[in-house]
């Protein structure tokens, strides 16, 4: 997520688009269920899942049993004869489904990071099952009457602030979900939700196959001139060929090193066309998703899906998104245009005639960077060994800012041998939680980078956070050091920023805890944490040569900083392209159906001048835009840009107030990062910052305007 990652769907989102089958009632608490590891509270520290005992076949019965118990709990709330109160209705709902949440947290982790045929089949089966269950709750007239009765007397209940916020959240969620609709419309809505749950799950599955099948196979080593021996070793297969796997973004990392133009073009086209015109084509799926979302919005009384989706966001409405984009696009495109001219000139200088193409940008751009800043990616990679970056960079920054310390645990079972585990402690030694890191790409792991919880912090349940980060870095050959790119370093800081947001949670109710916040706020702590990757005190502590232990030379450090704004016109324009595609797909109405995906995509980018620079393509095409068609960011991808604004504005406060200090770290932890969803986001940010956020620090940081 260095703007590229993706947080795995939380249990709230999983349940928010789900369903249930009639065979749920046929599963009772048999002896087999009683022995199911997933249905037991773990004996491990922090109730971490015991992967040494969990089997694939445990998930289906455990999830269906969890659904049965949740339905039973909800029925008890609805059927009770006592008058509705905060405790017997709202808190009772909060407590319902504890077992289901626990099981789904583990299931969601494995289906994202370590899936297999059994888990994929169950994931597809469960999508409509969970959708129906969610609808049965949020469209239950009697249950909504109880929630409304409590909500309408909220001023007389003398609730503490967090409880009042929980009550408001539940009431609002019912209304947003369609609780005020008539029976006929509720039936229609249930059908739409069921279809969407199935289709979004299918999109993710087909895209995973498309990404795996799209790998470029090269038989002639000469076609890979420019790649380092380490890169060649990492992609060499047992049969002597070379297999270059695709990452989830349009551009691919190795394009910056490939000297052979035809090979570059082949790799780019493999990426660009992975799910367009192949056996894993996603166009029909995403068209149906967009159509159904527009229908859902109209059914709920809104003109577009974005209007409906943004109700609880920090940005408030789609008009504010459009204004925000319009403020950024001209500067980004202008910067990309000047970069394009510079890079094309380098291409011609190297003897390559013609127009700069998308597959040329990173290759010749790297040459420009070397010439202009004398910075070579291969020169700096030896200073970024993964474990050193993690322990002496990412963790060290957290210690300096927040006082927390770390201890590696090798006694905690993991779901894959590549996963590492650390225990976190407060400054006074109080245990804080467990952190799992899963950093290398695998064929059974979806693309991108994300954070989520195995266990969420909650005073209600007496639980502390158990959190994992997942990335997709290139795995080194056996016996070789895990050297990562500087972009990978930024990703590590980013994802651990999400983890810190979860670790700092201090809420009673899990619904409001940690990262369970609006999409256009959740990326703020993570993007803010990226700033410390280049902070001199932090960088000098982790950027050490893996062979000699030598700290990165000051001259090389200066090159990294000087090059920080290089290629930012490209990076920002491709990101704006993706964000505008998301905006376009979710501001269509039922009266303007889309017939051709590629035509709509091209027109949407052209409308705002985002295709003006020929060689700059959108970060994600619609066909592999998993954030919005397979994940939880529909009508919300703008959040990466919005929270980047918050990130740079917040860092500017640190610059103005002494930089990296314990006092400054504690202040933002206490006032923002530990608050979860217990306050209005604007008010919370303003109380800490002292004023509303400004877009100017973002523009300056990106080098779009000085």
XYZ file of C-alpha atoms in Angstrom:
706
model
C 0.000 0.000 0.000
C 2.697 2.492 -0.451
C -0.334 3.592 -2.271
C -0.376 0.043 -3.556
C -1.411 -2.188 -0.921
C -4.714 -3.400 0.091
C -6.078 -4.070 3.541
C -7.768 -7.486 3.639
C -11.503 -7.242 4.274
C -12.389 -7.103 7.936
C -15.072 -9.305 9.372
C -17.415 -6.332 9.289
C -17.031 -6.054 5.529
C -17.262 -9.809 5.048
C -20.518 -9.933 6.936
C -21.714 -6.760 5.258
C -22.014 -8.426 1.875
C -23.097 -11.921 2.729
C -25.742 -14.740 2.853
C -26.698 -18.149 4.210
C -27.915 -21.546 3.038
C -30.842 -23.552 4.326
C -28.548 -26.392 5.410
C -27.196 -24.291 8.298
C -29.931 -25.599 10.589
C -28.859 -29.172 9.867
C -25.507 -28.759 11.588
C -25.623 -29.307 15.337
C -22.881 -29.214 17.936
C -21.769 -32.800 17.359
C -18.736 -34.428 18.869
C -16.903 -33.596 15.666
C -17.750 -29.925 16.091
C -16.755 -29.993 19.734
C -13.318 -31.204 18.636
C -13.029 -28.610 15.872
C -9.973 -26.485 16.703
C -11.504 -23.360 15.183
C -14.460 -23.486 17.556
C -12.220 -23.594 20.603
C -10.563 -20.622 22.245
C -6.866 -20.936 21.431
C -4.425 -21.782 24.247
C -1.685 -19.747 22.596
C -0.608 -16.318 23.857
C -3.118 -13.583 22.963
C -5.503 -16.306 21.716
C -3.499 -16.467 18.481
C -4.744 -19.142 16.043
C -2.968 -22.460 16.443
C -2.064 -23.282 12.854
C -0.398 -26.524 13.959
C -3.878 -27.893 14.675
C -6.062 -26.167 12.057
C -6.955 -28.208 8.957
C -8.672 -27.199 5.717
C -11.669 -29.386 6.505
C -12.218 -27.581 9.835
C -13.381 -24.357 8.210
C -16.690 -25.331 6.633
C -18.327 -26.870 9.715
C -16.865 -24.170 11.971
C -18.165 -21.322 9.824
C -21.624 -22.818 9.461
C -21.745 -23.441 13.198
C -20.702 -19.830 13.752
C -23.501 -18.676 11.465
C -26.010 -20.842 13.314
C -24.956 -19.440 16.679
C -25.043 -15.859 15.432
C -28.527 -16.330 14.014
C -29.579 -17.864 17.324
C -28.184 -14.871 19.234
C -29.989 -12.412 16.964
C -33.247 -14.341 17.340
C -32.929 -14.119 21.123
C -32.551 -10.340 20.888
C -35.577 -10.019 18.598
C -37.838 -12.360 20.566
C -37.169 -11.152 24.081
C -40.119 -9.539 25.858
C -38.129 -6.936 27.790
C -38.245 -3.367 26.537
C -35.298 -2.434 24.310
C -32.267 -1.113 26.180
C -28.708 -0.346 25.204
C -27.504 -3.493 26.972
C -30.119 -6.004 25.813
C -30.145 -4.811 22.208
C -26.995 -2.923 21.145
C -24.438 -4.626 23.394
C -26.154 -7.958 22.785
C -25.741 -7.438 19.023
C -22.110 -6.515 19.566
C -21.576 -9.802 21.410
C -23.420 -11.904 18.842
C -21.251 -13.832 16.434
C -18.038 -13.890 18.469
C -17.210 -17.388 17.274
C -18.047 -16.577 13.654
C -15.795 -13.525 13.764
C -12.933 -15.544 15.208
C -13.199 -18.227 12.534
C -13.671 -15.774 9.675
C -10.583 -13.800 10.738
C -8.472 -16.918 10.198
C -10.332 -17.965 7.050
C -9.931 -14.493 5.525
C -6.215 -14.525 6.226
C -5.646 -17.877 4.540
C -7.830 -17.220 1.504
C -5.817 -14.060 0.880
C -2.291 -15.189 1.690
C -2.134 -18.990 1.553
C -5.130 -20.273 -0.365
C -5.791 -23.605 -2.041
C -8.559 -25.276 -4.027
C -10.486 -26.304 -0.911
C -10.462 -22.816 0.592
C -11.284 -21.159 -2.734
C -14.290 -23.409 -3.266
C -15.544 -22.704 0.240
C -14.975 -18.964 -0.197
C -17.147 -18.993 -3.312
C -19.813 -21.053 -1.570
C -19.882 -18.757 1.456
C -20.227 -15.453 -0.382
C -24.017 -15.685 -0.909
C -24.438 -17.515 2.406
C -22.958 -14.674 4.410
C -24.749 -12.087 2.293
C -28.114 -13.568 3.147
C -27.237 -13.667 6.836
C -26.280 -10.002 6.794
C -29.531 -9.089 5.072
C -31.506 -11.170 7.539
C -30.028 -9.001 10.284
C -30.023 -5.507 8.794
C -33.353 -5.879 6.986
C -35.101 -7.437 9.999
C -38.018 -5.140 10.777
C -38.450 -6.225 14.393
C -34.761 -5.918 15.148
C -34.635 -2.445 13.590
C -37.579 -1.404 15.735
C -35.597 -2.317 18.842
C -32.487 -0.490 17.615
C -34.595 2.554 16.692
C -36.302 2.543 20.077
C -32.942 2.727 21.835
C -31.600 5.311 19.382
C -34.637 7.575 19.792
C -34.046 7.728 23.549
C -30.274 8.228 23.326
C -30.380 11.663 24.961
C -31.873 10.130 28.103
C -29.508 7.157 28.404
C -26.498 8.942 29.884
C -24.127 6.851 27.748
C -20.374 7.370 27.716
C -18.960 8.721 24.454
C -17.908 5.352 23.056
C -21.236 3.708 23.833
C -23.092 6.628 22.271
C -20.947 6.263 19.159
C -21.673 2.522 19.017
C -25.411 3.174 19.196
C -25.165 5.755 16.421
C -23.115 3.384 14.252
C -25.601 0.543 14.573
C -28.582 2.745 13.799
C -26.840 4.333 10.808
C -25.727 0.947 9.489
C -29.304 -0.327 9.562
C -30.541 2.718 7.662
C -27.732 2.529 5.095
C -28.375 -1.192 4.625
C -32.026 -0.514 3.717
C -33.915 -1.112 6.956
C -36.474 1.573 6.016
C -37.377 -0.096 2.712
C -40.704 -1.824 2.123
C -40.868 -5.597 1.914
C -40.826 -5.746 -1.892
C -37.727 -3.600 -2.120
C -36.054 -5.552 0.649
C -36.541 -8.717 -1.374
C -34.988 -7.048 -4.417
C -32.104 -5.764 -2.323
C -31.389 -9.207 -0.887
C -31.181 -10.626 -4.385
C -28.778 -7.868 -5.493
C -26.593 -8.315 -2.414
C -26.428 -12.048 -2.979
C -25.406 -11.615 -6.595
C -22.781 -9.017 -5.683
C -21.285 -11.233 -3.005
C -20.928 -14.083 -5.486
C -19.582 -11.901 -8.284
C -16.966 -10.038 -6.237
C -15.668 -13.330 -4.883
C -15.595 -14.757 -8.391
C -13.744 -11.672 -9.672
C -10.988 -12.235 -7.112
C -10.689 -15.921 -7.957
C -10.583 -15.381 -11.727
C -8.088 -12.543 -11.317
C -5.777 -14.707 -9.216
C -5.812 -17.296 -11.998
C -5.261 -14.568 -14.597
C -2.278 -13.188 -12.705
C -0.708 -16.613 -12.248
C -1.365 -17.693 -15.840
C -0.084 -14.348 -17.132
C 3.505 -14.977 -16.063
C 5.998 -14.413 -18.881
C 8.042 -17.483 -19.844
C 11.449 -16.794 -21.390
C 13.640 -19.590 -22.753
C 16.534 -17.536 -24.086
C 18.614 -15.951 -21.328
C 19.844 -13.339 -23.796
C 16.333 -11.909 -23.835
C 16.855 -10.976 -20.180
C 19.978 -8.866 -20.532
C 20.147 -6.199 -17.876
C 18.786 -8.329 -15.068
C 21.111 -8.996 -12.164
C 22.232 -12.523 -11.322
C 20.033 -12.347 -8.224
C 17.013 -11.428 -10.353
C 17.786 -14.199 -12.823
C 18.148 -16.753 -10.029
C 14.842 -15.731 -8.494
C 12.905 -16.342 -11.748
C 14.770 -19.393 -13.067
C 12.681 -22.563 -13.151
C 13.690 -26.196 -12.713
C 13.531 -26.805 -16.464
C 16.090 -24.082 -17.156
C 13.588 -21.494 -18.391
C 12.765 -18.163 -16.754
C 9.313 -17.409 -15.398
C 8.529 -13.789 -14.537
C 5.383 -13.638 -12.377
C 3.045 -10.674 -12.564
C 2.451 -8.264 -9.737
C -0.997 -6.774 -9.360
C -0.085 -3.349 -10.781
C 0.169 -2.407 -14.462
C 3.900 -1.711 -14.407
C 6.181 -4.574 -13.403
C 9.390 -4.175 -11.324
C 11.788 -5.888 -13.752
C 10.861 -3.545 -16.610
C 13.356 -1.026 -15.236
C 16.246 -3.452 -15.874
C 15.302 -5.248 -19.116
C 17.481 -4.149 -22.014
C 15.547 -6.058 -24.676
C 12.651 -3.917 -25.855
C 10.586 -6.800 -27.200
C 10.859 -8.607 -23.874
C 9.768 -5.443 -22.098
C 6.810 -5.126 -24.419
C 5.871 -8.774 -23.896
C 5.968 -8.426 -20.106
C 3.967 -5.208 -20.160
C 1.324 -6.705 -22.441
C 1.112 -9.802 -20.250
C 0.264 -7.464 -17.395
C -2.045 -5.157 -19.363
C -4.015 -7.977 -20.973
C -3.942 -10.573 -18.169
C -7.733 -10.471 -17.745
C -8.763 -9.003 -21.098
C -9.213 -11.413 -23.979
C -7.718 -14.336 -22.088
C -9.468 -17.423 -20.716
C -9.580 -15.519 -17.414
C -11.349 -12.469 -18.844
C -13.057 -10.440 -16.086
C -14.936 -7.889 -18.211
C -18.341 -9.579 -18.052
C -18.031 -10.007 -14.285
C -17.115 -6.400 -13.561
C -19.810 -5.062 -15.895
C -22.417 -6.995 -13.959
C -20.970 -5.779 -10.646
C -21.143 -2.144 -11.771
C -24.692 -2.604 -13.075
C -25.889 -4.215 -9.851
C -24.266 -1.541 -7.708
C -26.072 1.174 -9.660
C -29.355 -0.703 -9.193
C -28.689 -1.094 -5.495
C -28.065 2.637 -5.106
C -31.312 3.520 -6.868
C -33.253 1.032 -4.784
C -31.877 2.688 -1.647
C -32.839 6.147 -2.876
C -29.526 7.366 -4.291
C -28.588 8.459 -7.792
C -25.274 6.576 -7.879
C -23.433 3.942 -5.879
C -20.879 6.558 -4.810
C -23.646 8.696 -3.287
C -24.768 5.729 -1.204
C -21.298 4.447 -0.327
C -19.842 7.743 0.913
C -22.363 8.365 3.675
C -19.973 7.592 6.541
C -16.794 8.842 4.849
C -14.566 11.708 5.904
C -14.868 13.366 2.481
C -18.710 13.246 2.713
C -19.778 13.170 -0.972
C -18.690 12.568 -4.565
C -18.666 16.286 -5.367
C -15.861 16.779 -2.861
C -13.968 13.908 -4.495
C -14.306 15.548 -7.886
C -13.096 18.891 -6.528
C -10.172 17.162 -4.835
C -9.161 15.417 -8.075
C -9.527 18.597 -10.101
C -7.100 20.312 -7.756
C -4.459 17.638 -8.360
C -4.782 16.457 -11.969
C -3.355 19.515 -13.809
C -0.174 19.582 -11.706
C 0.312 15.809 -11.961
C -0.180 15.685 -15.740
C 2.075 18.696 -16.273
C 4.825 17.018 -14.266
C 4.335 13.720 -16.142
C 4.531 15.576 -19.461
C 7.906 17.119 -18.623
C 9.154 13.748 -17.361
C 8.007 12.087 -20.572
C 9.996 14.541 -22.684
C 13.097 13.945 -20.588
C 12.799 10.160 -20.723
C 12.032 10.072 -24.449
C 15.112 12.201 -25.054
C 17.168 9.608 -23.155
C 15.626 6.847 -25.269
C 16.658 8.626 -28.472
C 20.089 9.287 -27.002
C 20.474 5.536 -26.502
C 19.716 4.961 -30.187
C 16.111 3.827 -29.876
C 13.936 5.688 -32.359
C 10.242 6.376 -32.248
C 7.770 7.231 -29.522
C 8.242 6.479 -25.844
C 5.965 3.566 -24.961
C 4.631 2.424 -21.559
C 7.069 -0.523 -21.505
C 9.970 1.887 -22.108
C 9.233 4.329 -19.313
C 10.847 2.567 -16.374
C 13.850 1.316 -18.351
C 14.885 4.685 -19.735
C 13.546 6.433 -16.664
C 16.091 4.488 -14.624
C 18.797 5.767 -16.974
C 17.612 9.337 -16.448
C 17.632 8.796 -12.723
C 21.169 7.423 -12.841
C 22.355 10.316 -15.013
C 20.510 13.059 -13.152
C 20.946 11.760 -9.646
C 23.683 9.156 -10.139
C 21.394 6.676 -8.378
C 21.343 3.012 -9.320
C 18.733 0.710 -7.743
C 21.209 -2.172 -7.768
C 23.692 0.061 -5.954
C 21.330 0.705 -3.059
C 19.652 -2.723 -2.707
C 22.585 -4.244 -0.774
C 21.801 -1.772 2.005
C 18.231 -3.011 2.343
C 18.188 -6.549 3.714
C 14.639 -7.426 4.701
C 15.126 -8.506 8.317
C 17.425 -5.569 9.032
C 14.931 -3.155 7.500
C 12.172 -4.669 9.630
C 13.972 -4.866 12.958
C 16.327 -1.898 12.782
C 14.160 0.340 10.641
C 10.425 -0.269 10.926
C 10.550 -1.467 14.545
C 13.217 1.048 15.561
C 11.074 3.951 14.348
C 8.143 2.624 16.379
C 10.341 2.425 19.463
C 11.627 5.986 19.034
C 8.156 7.413 18.449
C 5.951 5.306 20.681
C 8.271 3.498 23.101
C 7.169 0.005 22.074
C 9.706 -2.826 21.899
C 9.839 -6.148 20.050
C 10.874 -9.735 20.729
C 11.010 -12.435 18.058
C 8.889 -15.506 18.802
C 9.761 -18.819 17.178
C 7.329 -20.840 19.292
C 4.131 -19.523 17.690
C 2.743 -21.790 14.914
C 2.377 -20.081 11.528
C 0.367 -20.877 8.381
C 3.456 -20.870 6.144
C 7.099 -21.455 7.020
C 8.040 -18.068 5.540
C 6.000 -16.178 8.162
C 7.838 -14.537 11.073
C 6.299 -13.593 14.442
C 7.193 -10.894 16.981
C 5.730 -9.960 20.338
C 5.249 -6.264 21.114
C 5.566 -4.570 24.489
C 4.715 -1.132 25.816
C 7.522 1.084 27.098
C 6.909 -0.151 30.652
C 7.046 -3.790 29.559
C 3.287 -4.377 29.401
C 2.462 -6.924 26.652
C 0.820 -5.256 23.658
C 0.205 -8.015 21.105
C 1.603 -10.274 18.382
C 2.773 -9.302 14.892
C 3.071 -11.720 11.940
C 5.047 -10.782 8.821
C 4.501 -12.635 5.515
C 6.665 -10.866 2.967
C 7.363 -13.016 -0.118
C 5.213 -13.610 -3.194
C 3.641 -17.054 -3.694
C 1.387 -18.417 -6.392
C -1.360 -19.012 -3.799
C -1.246 -15.452 -2.473
C -3.242 -12.624 -4.024
C -1.309 -9.592 -5.237
C -0.585 -6.439 -3.309
C 0.128 -5.769 0.347
C -2.230 -5.555 3.285
C -2.772 -5.727 7.028
C -5.502 -7.368 9.071
C -6.208 -8.949 12.444
C -6.373 -12.537 13.638
C -7.603 -11.098 16.946
C -8.921 -7.573 17.460
C -8.414 -5.457 20.544
C -11.537 -5.290 22.685
C -12.112 -4.565 26.362
C -15.478 -6.283 25.994
C -13.728 -9.585 25.279
C -10.472 -8.827 27.093
C -8.420 -9.314 23.926
C -5.230 -7.686 22.694
C -4.329 -7.352 19.001
C -2.877 -10.185 16.930
C -2.036 -8.569 13.597
C -0.437 -9.625 10.325
C 1.170 -7.834 7.388
C 1.252 -9.489 3.961
C 3.477 -8.364 1.067
C 4.570 -9.759 -2.298
C 8.310 -9.136 -2.496
C 10.466 -11.202 -4.829
C 11.775 -14.214 -2.952
C 15.554 -14.648 -3.100
C 17.125 -17.825 -4.384
C 18.051 -20.371 -1.725
C 21.020 -19.215 0.320
C 20.842 -15.652 -0.992
C 20.052 -12.609 1.173
C 16.579 -11.104 0.954
C 17.508 -7.766 -0.556
C 14.548 -5.498 -1.253
C 14.047 -2.394 -3.339
C 13.533 0.998 -1.766
C 9.894 0.820 -2.877
C 9.629 -2.406 -0.864
C 11.093 -0.589 2.125
C 8.370 2.040 1.859
C 5.764 -0.727 1.632
C 7.075 -2.272 4.855
C 6.789 1.033 6.701
C 3.332 1.572 5.200
C 1.876 -1.769 6.200
C 3.337 -1.560 9.677
C 1.652 1.836 9.988
C -1.629 -0.043 9.610
C -0.421 -2.525 12.213
C 0.373 0.277 14.657
C -3.124 1.673 14.145
C -4.443 -1.728 15.186
C -2.006 -2.188 18.078
C -2.801 1.230 19.527
C -6.547 0.480 19.634
C -8.035 1.212 23.041
C -11.744 0.516 22.659
C -14.338 -1.461 24.551
C -16.316 -2.476 21.494
C -14.672 -4.376 18.608
C -16.912 -2.659 16.034
C -15.174 0.637 16.825
C -11.701 -0.753 17.485
C -8.461 0.072 15.722
C -8.623 0.081 11.943
C -12.434 -0.305 11.811
C -12.701 3.227 10.480
C -13.776 4.897 7.246
C -11.830 3.939 4.127
C -10.691 7.529 3.622
C -9.181 7.577 7.104
C -7.754 4.067 7.454
C -4.855 4.772 5.072
C -3.741 7.844 7.035
C -1.694 6.136 9.787
C -0.040 3.831 7.267
C 0.933 6.533 4.803
C 2.086 8.768 7.627
C 4.427 5.991 8.808
C 6.172 5.990 5.417
C 7.793 9.317 6.281
C 10.125 7.710 8.823
C 11.749 5.476 6.199
C 13.875 8.398 5.018
C 14.249 10.200 8.339
C 18.053 10.405 8.832
C 18.175 8.863 12.313
C 16.001 5.941 11.207
C 17.557 5.407 7.781
C 21.089 5.358 9.189
C 20.041 2.705 11.682
C 18.735 0.172 9.157
C 20.337 0.972 5.795
C 23.417 -1.212 6.318
C 25.319 -3.213 3.725
C 24.355 -6.859 4.154
C 27.975 -8.030 3.753
C 30.034 -5.385 5.539
C 27.529 -3.836 7.938
C 28.595 -0.430 6.605
C 25.954 2.250 7.092
C 24.698 3.698 3.840
C 27.109 6.470 2.791
C 25.936 10.046 3.161
C 26.477 10.572 -0.562
C 24.162 7.683 -1.419
C 21.617 8.885 1.121
C 21.669 12.305 -0.513
C 21.056 10.703 -3.887
C 18.004 8.874 -2.531
C 16.578 12.079 -1.098
C 17.383 14.141 -4.191
C 15.681 11.518 -6.347
C 12.599 11.376 -4.107
C 10.523 13.563 -6.412
C 11.819 11.959 -9.599
C 9.110 10.211 -11.623
C 6.423 11.529 -9.283
C 4.463 12.996 -12.184
C 4.183 9.475 -13.562
C 3.433 7.871 -10.205
C 0.784 10.397 -9.274
C -0.860 10.407 -12.696
C -1.177 6.604 -12.816
C -2.665 6.694 -9.302
C -5.097 9.454 -10.280
C -6.012 7.379 -13.316
C -7.007 4.445 -11.142
C -8.883 6.652 -8.692
C -10.804 8.286 -11.537
C -11.695 4.903 -13.010
C -13.160 3.910 -9.659
C -15.035 7.208 -9.545
C -16.348 6.694 -13.095
C -17.566 3.126 -12.490
C -19.441 4.160 -9.359
C -21.040 7.374 -10.601
C -22.916 5.689 -13.433
C -26.692 5.457 -13.115
C -29.112 2.693 -14.050
C -30.082 4.837 -17.035
C -26.545 4.834 -18.452
C -25.554 1.156 -18.752
C -22.034 0.406 -19.960
C -21.722 -1.933 -22.924
C -17.976 -2.050 -23.512
C -15.468 -1.973 -20.670
C -12.480 -0.760 -22.663
C -14.407 2.040 -24.372
C -15.779 3.247 -21.047
C -12.321 3.071 -19.475
C -10.699 5.068 -22.266
C -13.436 7.700 -22.280
C -13.282 8.067 -18.512
C -9.549 8.739 -18.556
C -9.796 11.031 -21.576
C -12.522 13.148 -19.988
C -10.118 14.488 -17.374
C -6.940 14.519 -19.450
C -5.443 11.501 -17.698
C -4.481 9.880 -21.006
C -2.696 12.984 -22.244
C 0.755 11.470 -21.727
C 0.869 8.442 -24.025
C 3.351 6.374 -22.018
C 1.594 6.873 -18.665
C -1.044 4.217 -18.091
C -3.396 3.825 -15.169
C -2.038 1.926 -12.176
C -4.835 -0.629 -12.553
C -7.020 -1.365 -15.524
C -10.630 -2.120 -14.707
C -10.047 -5.782 -15.575
C -7.563 -6.267 -12.722
C -8.713 -3.555 -10.327
C -9.198 -5.911 -7.404
C -9.532 -3.078 -4.890
C -12.914 -2.065 -6.302
C -14.286 -5.203 -7.948
C -12.947 -7.847 -5.586
C -12.211 -5.904 -2.417
C -13.709 -3.273 -0.158
C -12.732 -0.068 -1.978
C -15.644 0.417 -4.374
C -16.156 4.193 -4.747
C -13.334 4.550 -2.220
C -10.026 4.293 -4.051
C -9.719 8.084 -3.805
C -8.949 7.356 -0.135
C -5.289 6.662 -0.931
C -4.916 10.201 -2.283
C -7.056 11.796 0.423
C -5.116 10.137 3.209
C -1.836 10.997 1.508
C -2.923 14.601 1.899
C -3.520 13.950 5.615
C -0.185 12.126 5.841
C 1.912 14.981 4.454
C -0.044 17.606 6.356
C 0.495 15.639 9.581
C 4.201 15.181 8.892
C 4.460 18.920 8.358
C 3.230 19.319 11.948
C 6.115 17.095 13.087
C 8.564 19.190 11.057
C 7.237 22.314 12.746
C 7.331 20.747 16.222
C 10.678 19.038 16.626
C 10.380 15.999 14.364
C 10.836 12.465 15.665
C 10.421 12.634 19.450
C 8.704 10.422 22.002
C 6.490 13.311 23.038
C 5.324 13.948 19.481
C 4.744 10.248 18.872
C 2.749 9.869 22.066
C 0.635 12.900 21.245
C -0.515 11.615 17.855
C -0.986 8.132 19.315
C -3.167 9.448 22.145
C -5.179 11.934 20.094
C -5.580 10.081 16.785
C -4.124 6.599 16.310
C -5.638 5.068 19.452
C -9.138 6.460 18.965
C -10.519 3.973 16.421
C -13.950 5.024 15.203
C -15.010 6.761 18.395
C -14.963 10.365 17.136
C -15.794 12.444 14.099
C -12.708 12.214 11.889
C -12.591 15.899 10.954
C -12.914 17.004 14.562
C -10.351 14.446 15.759
C -7.779 15.491 13.163
C -8.357 19.194 13.722
C -8.053 18.819 17.504
C -4.617 17.248 17.013
C -3.398 19.415 14.115
C -4.889 22.684 15.258
C -6.421 23.381 11.844
C -7.986 21.692 8.824
C -5.640 19.698 6.550
C -4.078 21.400 3.537
C -3.298 19.872 0.142
C -0.135 21.970 -0.293
C 2.287 19.706 1.647
C 1.193 16.830 -0.604
C 1.854 18.822 -3.780
C 5.274 19.885 -2.515
C 6.197 16.355 -1.335
C 5.322 14.922 -4.734
C 7.447 17.579 -6.418
C 4.475 18.786 -8.419
C 4.991 22.382 -7.379
C 7.601 24.117 -5.282
